[in-house]
Coordinates of C-alpha atoms and ligand atoms in Angstrom, one line a residue:
X1 CA 0.0 -0.2 0.0
X2 CA 3.3 2.4 1.1
X3 CA 4.9 1.2 -1.3
X4 CA 1.9 2.0 -4.0
X5 CA 1.3 5.2 -3.5
X6 CA 4.7 6.0 -3.4
X7 CA 4.9 4.7 -7.3
X8 CA 2.2 6.3 -8.3
X9 CA 3.8 9.8 -6.4
X10 CA 7.0 8.1 -8.1
X11 CA 4.9 8.9 -12.3
X12 CA 2.8 12.2 -11.4
X13 CA 6.1 13.3 -10.8
X14 CA 7.0 12.1 -14.5
X15 CA 4.6 12.5 -16.1
X16 CA 3.8 16.4 -15.1
X17 CA 7.2 17.2 -15.1
X18 CA 6.9 16.0 -19.0
X19 CA 4.1 17.9 -19.6
X20 CA 5.4 21.0 -17.7
X21 CA 8.5 21.8 -19.7
X22 CA 6.6 20.5 -23.8
X23 CA 3.9 23.5 -22.4
X24 CA 6.9 25.7 -20.7
X25 CA 4.1 27.4 -18.9
X26 CA 1.0 26.0 -17.6
X27 CA 2.3 25.2 -14.3
X28 CA -1.0 25.4 -11.8
X29 CA -3.9 23.6 -13.4
X30 CA -2.0 20.5 -13.0
X31 CA -1.4 20.6 -9.1
X32 CA -4.4 19.3 -8.1
X33 CA -4.8 15.9 -8.7
X34 CA -0.9 14.6 -7.1
X35 CA -1.4 15.7 -2.9
X36 CA -0.8 11.8 -1.6
X37 CA 2.6 12.5 -0.8
X38 CA 5.9 13.9 0.9
X39 CA 7.4 14.4 -2.4
X40 CA 4.6 16.4 -4.3
X41 CA 4.2 18.2 -1.5
X42 CA 7.5 19.9 -2.6
X43 CA 7.1 19.7 -6.2
X44 CA 3.4 21.4 -5.4
X45 CA 6.6 24.5 -3.8
X46 CA 8.1 24.4 -6.8
X47 CA 5.6 24.6 -8.7
X48 CA 4.1 27.6 -7.1
X49 CA 7.4 29.8 -7.1
X50 CA 7.6 28.7 -11.1
X51 CA 4.2 30.6 -11.3
X52 CA 4.9 33.2 -10.0
X53 CA 7.9 34.4 -12.2
X54 CA 5.5 33.4 -14.6
X55 CA 2.7 35.4 -14.0
X56 CA 4.9 37.9 -13.1
X57 CA 6.8 37.1 -16.7
X58 CA 3.4 38.2 -17.9
X59 CA 2.2 34.7 -18.9
X60 CA -1.1 33.7 -18.0
X61 CA 0.2 30.2 -16.5
X62 CA -3.2 29.0 -14.9
X63 CA -4.8 29.0 -18.6
X64 CA -4.4 25.2 -18.7
X65 CA -6.3 22.9 -17.5
X66 CA -4.8 19.1 -16.3
X67 CA -2.9 16.5 -18.3
X68 CA -5.3 13.5 -19.1
X69 CA -2.9 10.4 -19.1
X70 CA -3.4 7.0 -20.5
X71 CA 0.6 4.6 -19.3
X72 CA 1.6 1.6 -18.9
X73 CA 4.4 2.2 -16.2
X74 CA 7.4 -0.3 -13.5
X75 CA 7.6 -0.1 -10.5
X76 CA 10.4 2.4 -9.8
X77 CA 12.9 2.6 -7.3
X78 CA 13.2 -1.4 -6.2
X79 CA 16.0 -3.2 -6.2
X80 CA 15.1 -5.0 -9.2
X81 CA 13.8 -2.1 -11.2
X82 CA 16.8 -1.7 -13.4
X83 CA 16.3 -0.9 -16.6
X84 CA 17.8 -0.6 -19.9
X85 CA 14.9 0.8 -22.7
X86 CA 12.3 0.0 -23.8
X87 CA 10.9 -0.6 -27.4
X88 CA 7.4 0.1 -28.9
X89 CA 5.8 -0.4 -31.9
X90 CA 2.2 2.3 -32.2
X91 CA 0.1 3.9 -34.8
X92 CA 0.6 7.2 -36.0
X93 CA -2.5 9.4 -36.5
X94 CA -3.0 13.8 -37.6
X95 CA -5.4 15.0 -35.9
X96 CA -6.7 18.6 -35.8
X97 CA -5.4 20.4 -33.3
X98 CA -6.1 23.5 -32.9
X99 CA -3.8 25.6 -30.4
X100 CA -3.7 25.2 -27.5
X101 CA -4.4 21.3 -27.6
X102 CA -1.5 18.4 -27.3
X103 CA -1.6 15.1 -27.9
X104 CA 1.3 13.0 -27.2
X105 CA 1.8 8.9 -27.7
X106 CA 5.2 8.0 -26.3
X107 CA 7.6 6.4 -24.0
X108 CA 10.3 7.5 -20.7
X109 CA 12.8 6.0 -19.7
X110 CA 13.1 8.4 -16.7
X111 CA 15.6 8.0 -12.7
X112 CA 13.7 9.1 -9.7
X113 CA 17.2 10.2 -8.1
X114 CA 17.0 10.1 -5.5
X115 CA 13.6 11.1 -5.3
X116 CA 13.7 15.6 -5.2
X117 CA 12.2 16.7 -8.2
X118 CA 15.9 18.2 -9.3
X119 CA 18.0 14.6 -9.6
X120 CA 14.5 12.9 -11.5
X121 CA 16.1 12.3 -15.3
X122 CA 14.4 11.4 -17.7
X123 CA 14.3 10.8 -21.6
X124 CA 11.0 10.5 -23.8
X125 CA 10.5 10.0 -26.9
X126 CA 7.8 10.0 -29.5
X127 CA 5.2 11.3 -31.6
X128 CA 3.5 14.8 -30.9
X129 CA 0.7 16.8 -32.4
X130 CA 1.1 19.9 -30.8
X131 CA -0.3 23.2 -33.1
X132 CA 2.0 25.8 -30.4
X133 CA 5.1 24.5 -30.6
X134 CA 5.2 24.1 -34.6
X135 CA 2.3 26.1 -35.8
X136 CA 0.0 23.5 -37.6
X137 CA -1.2 20.4 -36.7
X138 CA 1.1 17.1 -37.5
X139 CA 1.8 14.3 -36.0
X140 CA 6.5 14.9 -35.4
X141 CA 9.4 13.0 -33.8
X142 CA 9.9 14.5 -30.3
X143 CA 12.7 14.1 -28.2
X144 CA 11.9 15.8 -24.7
X145 CA 15.6 14.8 -21.7
X146 CA 16.0 16.3 -18.4
X147 CA 19.2 15.5 -15.9
X148 CA 17.4 17.8 -13.2
X149 CA 13.3 17.6 -13.4
X150 CA 13.4 19.7 -16.0
X151 CA 15.0 23.2 -13.5
X152 CA 17.5 23.7 -15.9
X153 CA 18.5 21.0 -18.2
X154 CA 16.6 19.4 -21.2
X155 CA 14.2 20.9 -23.8
X156 CA 12.4 19.1 -26.5
X157 CA 14.6 17.9 -29.8
X158 CA 17.2 19.4 -30.9
X159 CA 15.6 23.0 -28.8
X160 CA 19.4 23.2 -27.3
X161 CA 22.3 20.8 -26.8
X162 CA 22.2 17.1 -26.1
X163 CA 21.0 14.6 -28.9
X164 CA 22.8 15.0 -31.4
X165 CA 21.7 12.8 -35.3
X166 CA 23.5 10.0 -36.6
X167 CA 25.0 10.3 -40.3
X168 CA 22.3 8.9 -41.9
X169 CA 19.4 9.5 -40.0
X170 CA 16.1 9.0 -41.3
X171 CA 14.6 11.5 -39.1
X172 CA 15.5 14.5 -37.2
X173 CA 13.8 14.8 -33.5
X174 CA 10.7 17.4 -34.9
X175 CA 10.0 16.1 -37.9
X176 CA 6.7 15.4 -39.9
X177 CA 5.6 12.7 -40.3
X178 CA 4.7 10.6 -42.6
X179 CA 2.2 9.2 -44.1
X180 CA 0.4 9.2 -40.6
X181 CA -3.6 6.6 -40.7
X182 CA -6.5 7.9 -42.1
X183 CA -10.2 7.4 -40.6
X184 CA -9.9 5.5 -37.8
X185 CA -10.8 1.8 -40.0
X186 CA -8.5 2.7 -42.0
X187 CA -4.8 1.6 -43.1
X188 CA -2.9 2.1 -40.2
X189 CA 1.0 3.3 -39.9
X190 CA 3.0 3.1 -37.2
X191 CA 6.5 4.1 -36.1
X192 CA 8.2 1.4 -34.2
X193 CA 10.5 2.9 -31.7
X194 CA 13.5 1.7 -29.6
X195 CA 14.9 3.7 -26.5
X196 CA 18.2 2.4 -25.1
X197 CA 21.9 2.4 -23.5
X198 CA 24.3 1.1 -25.3
X199 CA 26.6 -1.0 -23.1
X200 CA 29.9 0.8 -24.1
X201 CA 29.8 4.0 -24.5
X202 CA 26.5 4.4 -22.3
X203 CA 25.0 6.3 -23.9
X204 CA 21.3 6.5 -24.8
X205 CA 20.5 6.1 -28.4
X206 CA 17.1 6.6 -30.0
X207 CA 16.4 3.9 -32.6
X208 CA 13.0 5.8 -35.8
X209 CA 10.6 2.6 -38.1
X210 CA 8.1 3.7 -40.0
X211 CA 6.5 0.8 -41.3
X212 CA 10.2 -1.3 -40.5
X213 CA 12.4 -2.3 -39.1
X214 CA 13.9 1.0 -37.3
X215 CA 17.6 2.3 -37.4
X216 CA 19.5 3.8 -35.2
X217 CA 19.0 8.7 -35.5
X218 CA 20.8 10.0 -33.0
X219 CA 21.4 9.6 -29.4
X220 CA 22.1 11.0 -25.9
X221 CA 25.5 10.8 -24.4
X222 CA 25.5 9.6 -21.0
X223 CA 27.9 12.8 -19.9
X224 CA 24.4 14.4 -20.4
X225 CA 23.0 12.9 -17.6
X226 CA 23.8 12.3 -13.6
X227 CA 21.7 9.0 -12.0
X228 CA 20.9 8.0 -16.2
X229 CA 24.2 7.8 -16.8
X230 CA 24.4 4.5 -15.0
X231 CA 20.5 2.8 -15.5
X232 CA 17.2 3.6 -15.6
X233 CA 14.8 2.1 -12.5
X234 CA 11.6 2.9 -13.9
X235 CA 9.7 2.8 -17.5
X236 CA 6.9 3.7 -18.9
X237 CA 4.5 3.8 -22.1
X238 CA 1.1 5.8 -23.0
X239 CA -0.4 8.6 -23.9
X240 CA -1.5 12.1 -22.7
X241 CA -3.7 15.2 -23.9
X242 CA -3.4 18.2 -22.5
X243 CA -5.2 21.2 -22.8
X244 CA -6.7 25.7 -22.6
X245 CA -8.8 24.7 -19.9
X246 CA -11.8 26.9 -22.5
X247 CA -10.9 24.3 -25.0
X248 CA -12.0 20.4 -24.7
X249 CA -9.0 17.6 -24.2
X250 CA -8.5 16.4 -27.2
X251 CA -8.1 13.1 -29.4
X252 CA -5.9 10.6 -27.7
X253 CA -4.7 7.8 -30.8
X254 CA -7.1 7.5 -33.2
X255 CA -9.8 9.2 -31.0
X256 CA -10.9 6.1 -30.5
X257 CA -11.8 4.6 -27.5
X258 CA -9.5 0.8 -26.6
X259 CA -13.1 -0.6 -26.6
X260 CA -13.2 -0.3 -30.1
X261 CA -11.2 -3.0 -31.3
X262 CA -8.0 -3.9 -32.6
X263 CA -8.8 -2.0 -36.2
X264 CA -10.5 1.6 -34.5
X265 CA -8.8 2.3 -32.0
X266 CA -4.5 2.5 -31.4
X267 CA -2.6 0.4 -30.1
X268 CA 0.7 -0.3 -28.3
X269 CA 2.4 -3.8 -30.0
X270 CA 5.8 -5.6 -30.1
X271 CA 5.9 -4.0 -27.0
X272 CA 9.8 -5.1 -24.9
X273 CA 12.5 -4.3 -22.5
X274 CA 15.7 -4.5 -22.8
X275 CA 18.4 -5.7 -20.5
X276 CA 22.1 -4.0 -19.3
X277 CA 23.0 -5.9 -22.7
X278 CA 20.6 -5.6 -25.7
X279 CA 18.5 -8.2 -25.2
X280 CA 14.8 -8.3 -25.6
X281 CA 12.4 -9.7 -23.2
X282 CA 8.9 -9.1 -24.6
X283 CA 6.6 -7.8 -22.3
X284 CA 4.3 -9.9 -21.3
X285 CA 2.3 -9.5 -17.8
X286 CA 0.0 -6.2 -17.0
X287 CA 1.8 -3.3 -15.7
X288 CA -0.2 -0.8 -13.9
X289 CA -1.5 2.0 -15.3
X290 CA -2.6 5.3 -15.1
X291 CA -5.5 6.4 -16.2
X292 CA -6.8 10.0 -15.7
X293 CA -10.9 10.0 -17.1
X294 CA -11.1 6.8 -18.4
X295 CA -14.4 8.0 -20.4
X296 CA -11.9 10.4 -22.6
X297 CA -8.6 8.2 -23.4
X298 CA -7.8 5.1 -21.4
X299 CA -5.3 1.8 -22.1
X300 CA -6.2 -1.7 -21.6
X301 CA -4.2 -4.1 -19.8
X302 CA -0.9 -6.1 -21.7
X303 CA -2.0 -9.0 -23.6
X304 CA 0.6 -11.5 -25.7
X305 CA 2.9 -7.2 -25.7
X306 CA 0.3 -5.4 -26.5
X307 CA -2.0 -3.3 -25.8
X308 CA -4.4 -0.2 -27.0
X309 CA -5.4 3.8 -26.1
X310 CA -7.0 6.1 -27.0
X311 CA -10.1 8.2 -27.1
X312 CA -12.5 10.7 -28.0
X313 CA -11.3 13.3 -25.4
X314 CA -13.7 15.7 -25.3
X315 CA -12.8 16.4 -21.4
X316 CA -12.9 20.3 -20.1
Ligands
NAG401 C1 3.4 -1.4 -39.5 O1 2.3 -1.5 -40.5 C2 3.8 -2.2 -41.5 C3 3.4 -1.8 -43.0 O2 1.9 -1.7 -42.9 C4 3.0 -3.8 -41.1 O3 3.8 -5.0 -42.4 C5 3.0 -3.7 -40.2 O4 2.7 -5.2 -39.2 C6 2.2 -3.5 -38.6 N1 3.1 -3.6 -37.9 C7 2.2 -3.7 -36.9 C8 2.8 -4.5 -35.2 O5 1.4 -3.5 -36.8

């Protein structure tokens, strides 16, 4: 029970930080839902001071609602919680979003550090539609990282030094992904993402493949990180959406709830963990879920290394 609460705290921390980072200034609105433990209280404190700064800069930090999550996550912080990578295949869809809406499907490797927010190390990669950032409503490949809970370090894509592109990479972080899946029930396009720690260099490599085998597109040097320089102790995959309070949440995945079934709802398939030596093992057992509001966006149990996720949105 105690451990469960702590775990929820840890993942809430990571996802919250991720949301805060990608959304810049939307700080205050995400505070409400995460109040279970001391760790969260510390976050609240730092968020409040950030909010004050933002208001001082004339930003309206309270205009965005809370993010809605539908994710699976491992346990974190225990002696058995050693992770060196994650591999998934997931569908990519296009939706018409407005500025003030974001939809994201991602995988995370984290080290929750010593429990203080400023020690959080995170890498996430995935696709998102984020008009405010890109000026369009296409899905983009994205990368994101930090080694200090997004206090001073890290950024999206190539917006700051960090990610190193590989020679001849088929795509760069921030690029549009196309083609994408059409209407639910139509042809489904998928991307395979692989994020793993290279055994020799210790760098975290990103692999990407559109409808096929992923190839290396670049890496985050080991030296960028503190705790993640050694290993991850928490991994997660899933999706989140967010919107300004005046707007409904946008679609997640294909825009169809998991009970729409395969081919309609978006999927994660071929879910695999990667060990220290770079060997894959299928994720067979279910992992804990974090679902903010199943009526709007959800994710199914893991079955045969697969699950379905998504939803129409419309939550306000
Ligand atoms: C991904 O797309 C390719 C090409 O359409 C297809 O052959 C493959 O089965 C798809 N993979 C999954 C897991 O849906």
